[in-house]
mmCIF file of C-alpha atoms in Angstrom:
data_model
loop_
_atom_site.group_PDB
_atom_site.id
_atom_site.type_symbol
_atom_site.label_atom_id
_atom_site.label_comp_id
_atom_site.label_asym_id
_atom_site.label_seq_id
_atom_site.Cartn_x
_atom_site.Cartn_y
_atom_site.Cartn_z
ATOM 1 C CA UNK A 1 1.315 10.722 23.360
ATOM 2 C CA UNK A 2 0.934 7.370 22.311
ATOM 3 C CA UNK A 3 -2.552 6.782 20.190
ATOM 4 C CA UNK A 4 -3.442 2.535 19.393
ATOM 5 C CA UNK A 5 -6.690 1.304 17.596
ATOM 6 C CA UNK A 6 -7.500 -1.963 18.130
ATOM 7 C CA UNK A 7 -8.903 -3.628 14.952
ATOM 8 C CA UNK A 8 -9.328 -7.425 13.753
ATOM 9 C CA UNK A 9 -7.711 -9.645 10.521
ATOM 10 C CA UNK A 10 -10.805 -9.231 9.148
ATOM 11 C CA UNK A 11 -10.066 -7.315 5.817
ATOM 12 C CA UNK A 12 -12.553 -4.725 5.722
ATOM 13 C CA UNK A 13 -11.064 -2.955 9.154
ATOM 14 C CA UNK A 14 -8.310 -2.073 6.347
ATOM 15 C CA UNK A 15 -10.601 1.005 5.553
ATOM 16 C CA UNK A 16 -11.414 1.936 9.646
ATOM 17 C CA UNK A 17 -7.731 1.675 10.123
ATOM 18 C CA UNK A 18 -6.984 4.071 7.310
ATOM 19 C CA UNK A 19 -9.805 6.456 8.130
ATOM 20 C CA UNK A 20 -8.272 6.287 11.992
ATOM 21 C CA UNK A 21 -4.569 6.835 10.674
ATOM 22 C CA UNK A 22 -5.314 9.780 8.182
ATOM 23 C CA UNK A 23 -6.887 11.466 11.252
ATOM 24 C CA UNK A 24 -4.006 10.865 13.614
ATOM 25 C CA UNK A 25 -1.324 12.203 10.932
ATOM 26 C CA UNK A 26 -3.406 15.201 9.975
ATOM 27 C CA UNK A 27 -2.177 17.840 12.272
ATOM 28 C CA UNK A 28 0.235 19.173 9.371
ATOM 29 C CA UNK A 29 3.286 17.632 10.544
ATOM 30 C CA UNK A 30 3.827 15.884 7.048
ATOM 31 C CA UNK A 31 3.289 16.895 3.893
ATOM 32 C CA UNK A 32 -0.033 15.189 2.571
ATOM 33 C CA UNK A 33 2.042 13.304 0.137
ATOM 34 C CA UNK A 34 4.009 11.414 3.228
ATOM 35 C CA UNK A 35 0.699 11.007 4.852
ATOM 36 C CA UNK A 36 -0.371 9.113 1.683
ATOM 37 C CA UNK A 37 2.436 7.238 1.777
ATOM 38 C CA UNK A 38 1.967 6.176 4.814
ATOM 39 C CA UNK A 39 -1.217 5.059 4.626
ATOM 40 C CA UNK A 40 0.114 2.885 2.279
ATOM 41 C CA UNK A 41 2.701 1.598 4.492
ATOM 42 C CA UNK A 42 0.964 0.825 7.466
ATOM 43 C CA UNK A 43 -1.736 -0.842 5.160
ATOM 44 C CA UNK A 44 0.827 -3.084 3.498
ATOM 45 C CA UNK A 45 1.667 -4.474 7.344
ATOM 46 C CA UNK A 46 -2.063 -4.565 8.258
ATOM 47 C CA UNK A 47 -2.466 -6.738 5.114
ATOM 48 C CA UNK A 48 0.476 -8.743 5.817
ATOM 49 C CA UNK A 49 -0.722 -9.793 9.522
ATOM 50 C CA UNK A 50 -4.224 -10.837 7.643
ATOM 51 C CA UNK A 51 -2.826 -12.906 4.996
ATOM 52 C CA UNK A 52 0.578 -14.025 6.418
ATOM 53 C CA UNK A 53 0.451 -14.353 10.355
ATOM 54 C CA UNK A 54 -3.301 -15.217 10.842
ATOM 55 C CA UNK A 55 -3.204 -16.748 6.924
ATOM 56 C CA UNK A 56 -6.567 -15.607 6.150
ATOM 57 C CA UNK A 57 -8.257 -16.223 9.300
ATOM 58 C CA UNK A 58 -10.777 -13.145 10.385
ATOM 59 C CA UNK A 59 -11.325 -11.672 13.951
ATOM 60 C CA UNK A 60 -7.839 -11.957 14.841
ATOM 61 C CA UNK A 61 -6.204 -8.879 17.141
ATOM 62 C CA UNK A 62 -4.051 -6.123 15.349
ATOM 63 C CA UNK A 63 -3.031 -2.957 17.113
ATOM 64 C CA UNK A 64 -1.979 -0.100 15.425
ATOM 65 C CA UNK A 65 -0.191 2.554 17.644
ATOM 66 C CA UNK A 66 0.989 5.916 16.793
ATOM 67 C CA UNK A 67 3.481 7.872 18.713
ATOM 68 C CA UNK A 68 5.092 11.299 18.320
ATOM 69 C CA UNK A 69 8.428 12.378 19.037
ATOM 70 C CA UNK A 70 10.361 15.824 18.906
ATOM 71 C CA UNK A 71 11.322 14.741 15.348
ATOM 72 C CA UNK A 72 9.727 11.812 14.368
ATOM 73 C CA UNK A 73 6.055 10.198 14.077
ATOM 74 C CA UNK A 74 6.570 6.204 14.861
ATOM 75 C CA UNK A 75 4.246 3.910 14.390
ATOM 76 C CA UNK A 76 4.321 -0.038 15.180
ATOM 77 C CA UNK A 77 1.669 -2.892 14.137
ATOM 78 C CA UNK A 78 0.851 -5.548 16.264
ATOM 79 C CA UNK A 79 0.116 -9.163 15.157
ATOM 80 C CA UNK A 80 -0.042 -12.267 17.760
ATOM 81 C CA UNK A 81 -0.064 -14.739 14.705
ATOM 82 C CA UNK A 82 2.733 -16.398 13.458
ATOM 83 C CA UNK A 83 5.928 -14.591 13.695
ATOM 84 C CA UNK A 84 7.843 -12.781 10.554
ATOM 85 C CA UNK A 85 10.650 -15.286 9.250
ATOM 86 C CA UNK A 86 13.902 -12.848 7.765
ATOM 87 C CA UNK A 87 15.286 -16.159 6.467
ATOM 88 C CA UNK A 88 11.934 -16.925 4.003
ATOM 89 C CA UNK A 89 11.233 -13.579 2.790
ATOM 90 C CA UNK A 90 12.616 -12.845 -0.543
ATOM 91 C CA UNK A 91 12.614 -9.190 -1.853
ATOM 92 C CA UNK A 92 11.108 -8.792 -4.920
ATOM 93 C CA UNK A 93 13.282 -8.709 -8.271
ATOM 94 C CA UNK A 94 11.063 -5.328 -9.770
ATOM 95 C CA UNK A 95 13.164 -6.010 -13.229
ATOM 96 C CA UNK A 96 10.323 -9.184 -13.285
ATOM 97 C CA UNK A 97 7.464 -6.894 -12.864
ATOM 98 C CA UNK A 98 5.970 -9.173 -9.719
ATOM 99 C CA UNK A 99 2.219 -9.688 -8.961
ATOM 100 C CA UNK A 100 2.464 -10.413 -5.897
ATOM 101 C CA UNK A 101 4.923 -9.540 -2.806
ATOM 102 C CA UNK A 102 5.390 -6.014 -2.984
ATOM 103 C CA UNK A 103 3.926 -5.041 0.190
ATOM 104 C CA UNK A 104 7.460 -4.988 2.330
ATOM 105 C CA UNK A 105 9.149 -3.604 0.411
ATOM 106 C CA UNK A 106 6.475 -0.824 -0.056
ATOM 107 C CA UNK A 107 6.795 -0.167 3.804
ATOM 108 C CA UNK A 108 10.581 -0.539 3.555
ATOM 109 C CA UNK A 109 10.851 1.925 0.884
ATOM 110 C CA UNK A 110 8.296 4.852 2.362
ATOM 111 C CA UNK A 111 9.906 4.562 6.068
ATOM 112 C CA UNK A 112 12.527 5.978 6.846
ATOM 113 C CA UNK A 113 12.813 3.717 9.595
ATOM 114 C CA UNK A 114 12.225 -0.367 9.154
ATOM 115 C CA UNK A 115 12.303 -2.610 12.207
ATOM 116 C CA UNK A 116 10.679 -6.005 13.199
ATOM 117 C CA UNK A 117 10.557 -7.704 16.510
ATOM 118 C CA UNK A 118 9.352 -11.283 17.007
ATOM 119 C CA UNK A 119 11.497 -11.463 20.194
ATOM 120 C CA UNK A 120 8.103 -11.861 22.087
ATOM 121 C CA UNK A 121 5.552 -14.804 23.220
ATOM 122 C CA UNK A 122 4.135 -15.062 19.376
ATOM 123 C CA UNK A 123 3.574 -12.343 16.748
ATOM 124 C CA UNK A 124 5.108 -9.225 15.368
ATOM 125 C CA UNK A 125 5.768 -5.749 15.959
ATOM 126 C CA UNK A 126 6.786 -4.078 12.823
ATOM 127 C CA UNK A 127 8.012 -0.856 13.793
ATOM 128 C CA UNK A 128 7.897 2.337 11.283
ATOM 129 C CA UNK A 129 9.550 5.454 11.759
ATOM 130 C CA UNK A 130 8.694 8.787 9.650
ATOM 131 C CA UNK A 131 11.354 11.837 10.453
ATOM 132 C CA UNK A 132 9.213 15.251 10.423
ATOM 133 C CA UNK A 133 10.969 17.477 7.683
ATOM 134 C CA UNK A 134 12.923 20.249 9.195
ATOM 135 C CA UNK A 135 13.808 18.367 11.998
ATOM 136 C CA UNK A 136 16.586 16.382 11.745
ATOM 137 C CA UNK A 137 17.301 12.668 13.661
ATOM 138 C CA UNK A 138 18.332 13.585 17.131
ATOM 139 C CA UNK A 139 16.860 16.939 17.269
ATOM 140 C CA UNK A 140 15.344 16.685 20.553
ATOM 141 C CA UNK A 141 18.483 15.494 22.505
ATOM 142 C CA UNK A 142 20.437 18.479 20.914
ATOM 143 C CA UNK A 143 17.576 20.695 22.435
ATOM 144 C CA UNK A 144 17.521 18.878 25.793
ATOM 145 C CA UNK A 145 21.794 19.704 26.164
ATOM 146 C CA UNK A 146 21.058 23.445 25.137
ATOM 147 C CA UNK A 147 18.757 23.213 28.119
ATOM 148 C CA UNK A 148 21.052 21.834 30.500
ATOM 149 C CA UNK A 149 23.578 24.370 29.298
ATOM 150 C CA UNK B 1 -16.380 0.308 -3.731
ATOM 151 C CA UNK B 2 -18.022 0.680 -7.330
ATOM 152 C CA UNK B 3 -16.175 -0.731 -10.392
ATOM 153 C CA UNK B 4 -17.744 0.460 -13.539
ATOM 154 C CA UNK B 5 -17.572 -1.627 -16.835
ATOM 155 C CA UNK B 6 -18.392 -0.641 -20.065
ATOM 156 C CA UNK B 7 -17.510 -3.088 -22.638
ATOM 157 C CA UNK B 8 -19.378 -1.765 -25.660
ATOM 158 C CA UNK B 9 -16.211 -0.777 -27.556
ATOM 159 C CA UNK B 10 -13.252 -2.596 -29.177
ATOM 160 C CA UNK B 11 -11.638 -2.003 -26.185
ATOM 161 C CA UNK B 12 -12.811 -2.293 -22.604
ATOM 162 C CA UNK B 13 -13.050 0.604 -20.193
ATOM 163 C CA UNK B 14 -12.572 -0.686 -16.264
ATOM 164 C CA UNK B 15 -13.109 1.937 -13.650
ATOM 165 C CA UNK B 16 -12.813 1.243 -10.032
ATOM 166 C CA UNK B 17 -13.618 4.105 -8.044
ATOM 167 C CA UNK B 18 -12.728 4.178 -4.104
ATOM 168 C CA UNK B 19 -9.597 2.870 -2.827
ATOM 169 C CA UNK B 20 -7.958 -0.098 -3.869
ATOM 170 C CA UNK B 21 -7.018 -2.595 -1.223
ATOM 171 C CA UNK B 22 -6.991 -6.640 -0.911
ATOM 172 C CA UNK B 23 -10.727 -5.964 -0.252
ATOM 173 C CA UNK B 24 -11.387 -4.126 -3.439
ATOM 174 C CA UNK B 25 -8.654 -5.304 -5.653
ATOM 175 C CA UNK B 26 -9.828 -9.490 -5.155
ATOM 176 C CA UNK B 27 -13.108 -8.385 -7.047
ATOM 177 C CA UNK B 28 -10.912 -6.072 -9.558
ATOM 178 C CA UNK B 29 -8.785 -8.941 -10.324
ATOM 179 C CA UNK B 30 -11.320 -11.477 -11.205
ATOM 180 C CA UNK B 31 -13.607 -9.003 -12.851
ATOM 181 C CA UNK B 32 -10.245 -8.590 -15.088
ATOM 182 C CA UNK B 33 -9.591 -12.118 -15.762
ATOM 183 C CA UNK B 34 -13.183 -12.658 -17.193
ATOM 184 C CA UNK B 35 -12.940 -9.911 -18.903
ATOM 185 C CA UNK B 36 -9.884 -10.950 -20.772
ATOM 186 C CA UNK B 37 -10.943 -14.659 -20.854
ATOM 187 C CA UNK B 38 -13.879 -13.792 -22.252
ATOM 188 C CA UNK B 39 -12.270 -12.512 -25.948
ATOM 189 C CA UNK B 40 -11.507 -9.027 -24.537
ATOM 190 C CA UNK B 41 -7.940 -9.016 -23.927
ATOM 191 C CA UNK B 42 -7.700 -5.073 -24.402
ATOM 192 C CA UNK B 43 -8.645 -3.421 -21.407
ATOM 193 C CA UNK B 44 -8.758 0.543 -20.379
ATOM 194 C CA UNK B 45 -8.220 0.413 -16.466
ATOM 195 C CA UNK B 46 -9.107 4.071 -15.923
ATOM 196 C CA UNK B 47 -7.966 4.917 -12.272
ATOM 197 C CA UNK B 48 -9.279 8.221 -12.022
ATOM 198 C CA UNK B 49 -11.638 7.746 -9.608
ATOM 199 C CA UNK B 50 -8.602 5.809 -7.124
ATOM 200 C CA UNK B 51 -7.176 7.722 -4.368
ATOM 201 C CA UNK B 52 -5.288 4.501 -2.482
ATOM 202 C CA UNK B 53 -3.657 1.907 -4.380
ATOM 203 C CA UNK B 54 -1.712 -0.497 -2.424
ATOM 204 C CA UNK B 55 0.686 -3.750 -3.556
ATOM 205 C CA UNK B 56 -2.498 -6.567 -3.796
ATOM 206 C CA UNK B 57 -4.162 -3.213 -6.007
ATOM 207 C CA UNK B 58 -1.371 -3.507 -8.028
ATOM 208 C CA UNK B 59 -0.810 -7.270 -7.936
ATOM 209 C CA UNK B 60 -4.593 -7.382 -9.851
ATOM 210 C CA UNK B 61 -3.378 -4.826 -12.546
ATOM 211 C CA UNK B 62 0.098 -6.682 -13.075
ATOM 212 C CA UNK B 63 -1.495 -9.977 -13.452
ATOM 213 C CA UNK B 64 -4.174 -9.042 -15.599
ATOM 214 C CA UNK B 65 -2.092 -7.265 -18.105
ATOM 215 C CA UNK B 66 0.510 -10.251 -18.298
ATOM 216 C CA UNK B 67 -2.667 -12.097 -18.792
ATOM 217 C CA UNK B 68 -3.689 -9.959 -21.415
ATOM 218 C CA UNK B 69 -0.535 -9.675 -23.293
ATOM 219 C CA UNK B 70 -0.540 -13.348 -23.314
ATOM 220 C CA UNK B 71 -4.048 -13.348 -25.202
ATOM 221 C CA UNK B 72 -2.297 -10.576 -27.646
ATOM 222 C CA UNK B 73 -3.969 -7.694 -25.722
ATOM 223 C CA UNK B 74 -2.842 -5.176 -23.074
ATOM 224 C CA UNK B 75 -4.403 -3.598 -19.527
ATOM 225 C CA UNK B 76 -3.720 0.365 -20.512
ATOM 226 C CA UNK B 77 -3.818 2.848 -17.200
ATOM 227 C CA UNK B 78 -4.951 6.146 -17.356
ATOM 228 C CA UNK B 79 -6.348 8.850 -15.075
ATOM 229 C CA UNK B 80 -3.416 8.240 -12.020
ATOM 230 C CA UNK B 81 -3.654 10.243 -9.054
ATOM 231 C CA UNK B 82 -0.301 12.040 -7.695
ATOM 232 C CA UNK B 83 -0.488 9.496 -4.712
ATOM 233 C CA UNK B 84 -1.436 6.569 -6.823
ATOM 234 C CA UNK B 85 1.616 7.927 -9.714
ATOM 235 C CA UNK B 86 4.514 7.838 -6.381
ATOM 236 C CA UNK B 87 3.700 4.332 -5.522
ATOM 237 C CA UNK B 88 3.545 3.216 -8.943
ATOM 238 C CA UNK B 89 7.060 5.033 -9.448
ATOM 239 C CA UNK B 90 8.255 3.207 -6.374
ATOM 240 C CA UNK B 91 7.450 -0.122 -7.743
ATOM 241 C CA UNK B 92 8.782 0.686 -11.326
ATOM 242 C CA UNK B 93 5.409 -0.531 -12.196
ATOM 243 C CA UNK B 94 5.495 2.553 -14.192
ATOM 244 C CA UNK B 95 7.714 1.837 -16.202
ATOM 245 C CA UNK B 96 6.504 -1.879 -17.050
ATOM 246 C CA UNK B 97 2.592 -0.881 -17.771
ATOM 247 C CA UNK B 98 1.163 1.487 -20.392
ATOM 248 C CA UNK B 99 0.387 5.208 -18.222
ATOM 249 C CA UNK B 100 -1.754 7.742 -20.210
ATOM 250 C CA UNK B 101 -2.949 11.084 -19.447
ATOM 251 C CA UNK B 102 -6.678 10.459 -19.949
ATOM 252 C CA UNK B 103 -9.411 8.356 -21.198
ATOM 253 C CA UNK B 104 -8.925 8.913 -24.555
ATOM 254 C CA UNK B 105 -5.478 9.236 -24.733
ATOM 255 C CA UNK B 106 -5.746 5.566 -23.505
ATOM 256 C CA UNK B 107 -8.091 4.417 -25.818
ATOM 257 C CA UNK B 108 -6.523 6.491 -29.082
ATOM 258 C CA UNK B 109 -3.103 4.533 -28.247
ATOM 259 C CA UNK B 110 -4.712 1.678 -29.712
ATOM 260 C CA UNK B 111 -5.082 3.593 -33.215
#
């Protein structure tokens, strides 16, 4: 079942997002730890779309969707602002103790699965994958060939 | 979100209380930076009362304490949450800034 909110680049929808999010991952799935991480995450790409593909500008669309699988919670954000460039990003050097451009590599690091499409008209879908503990990647096709056995 | 002051002491006592996002951590940042400007370049930021901390939350703690080391101070934490602690593991941030248990553990490392 695939849950979306529709918010704005506005920054304050930061805190509706979260309070959305928090009650979409808290059927005891994850451990409240990974919840709080994710939060995090999906905040981090949230604030990216505000500052980076709308570059400030308020009232823009974002859509956050959540979706459950058999062994994995995914979750994707939605921008229609200017698309993610791989080739100007630069990761942060953490020896330098940065101020600023930690949020990627915040969502990078808490996901356990990282994607980005900007394959599409304009914008980008970040997409973030969580695997539910005790259930390891590929869990449900191993249950669907028992079936068929 | 509420960001209590008190700047009575040798050393100032910041505490935000809420969560800490680019909303929140703008204000945090430039409540910092006259803070240290303003002759008080040691600064308590106890985060007790901070249940979400994200990268701009820590982006105003990081430049503020560079700024305050520059003006012979520090920005001291104290008071981290477990969920607040992981991402500031994460970052290494932890091991760059000063981390104490408490209030006054924050304030006595100053002698």
């Amino acid at each position: 079942m695939r849950q979306v909110l529709s918010m704005t680049s506005d920054p304050a929808e930061l805190a509706r997002m979260r309070a959305w999010l928090r009650g979409e991952l808290a059927d005891g799935s994850l451990p409240r730890e990974t919840c709080a991480q994710l939060l995090v995450a999906v905040g981090e790409l949230c604030t990216n779309a505000i500052k980076h593909a709308y570059g400030g500008r308020a009232g823009q669309p974002i859509e956050v969707a959540v979706e459950r699988g058999p062994d994995r919670i995914q979750i994707e954000v939605e921008d229609w602002g200017v698309p993610f460039d791989p080739e100007r990003y630069v990761a942060p050097d953490l020896d330098a103790v940065p101020d600023h451009g930690l949020g990627l590599f915040l969502a990078r690091t808490i996901a356990d699965g990282f994607s980005w499409d900007t394959a599409r008209a304009g914008g980008t879908r970040w997409t973030l994958i969580k695997y539910l503990p005790g259930r390891p990647p590929g869990a449900s096709q191993t249950r669907s060939a028992r079936e068929r056995e | 979100m509420d960001i209590d002051v008190d700047r009575t002491g040798a050393v100032a006592v910041v505490a935000p209380k809420g969560e800490l996002d680019m909303v929140v951590s703008d204000r945090l940042k430039r409540m910092l930076a006259e803070l240290i400007e303003g002759g008080q370049p040691r600064v308590v930021v106890d985060l007790a009362g901070v249940a979400y901390i994200d990268s701009s939350g820590m982006g105003a703690l990081v430049a503020a304490m560079k700024q305050a080391r520059a003006a012979g101070g520090d920005v001291r934490l104290c008071g981290l949450q477990d969920d607040v602690r992981a991402i500031f593991e994460m970052t290494r941030l932890s091991k760059a800034m000063a981390i104490h248990p408490s209030r006054s553990d924050a304030l006595a490392s100053w002698g």
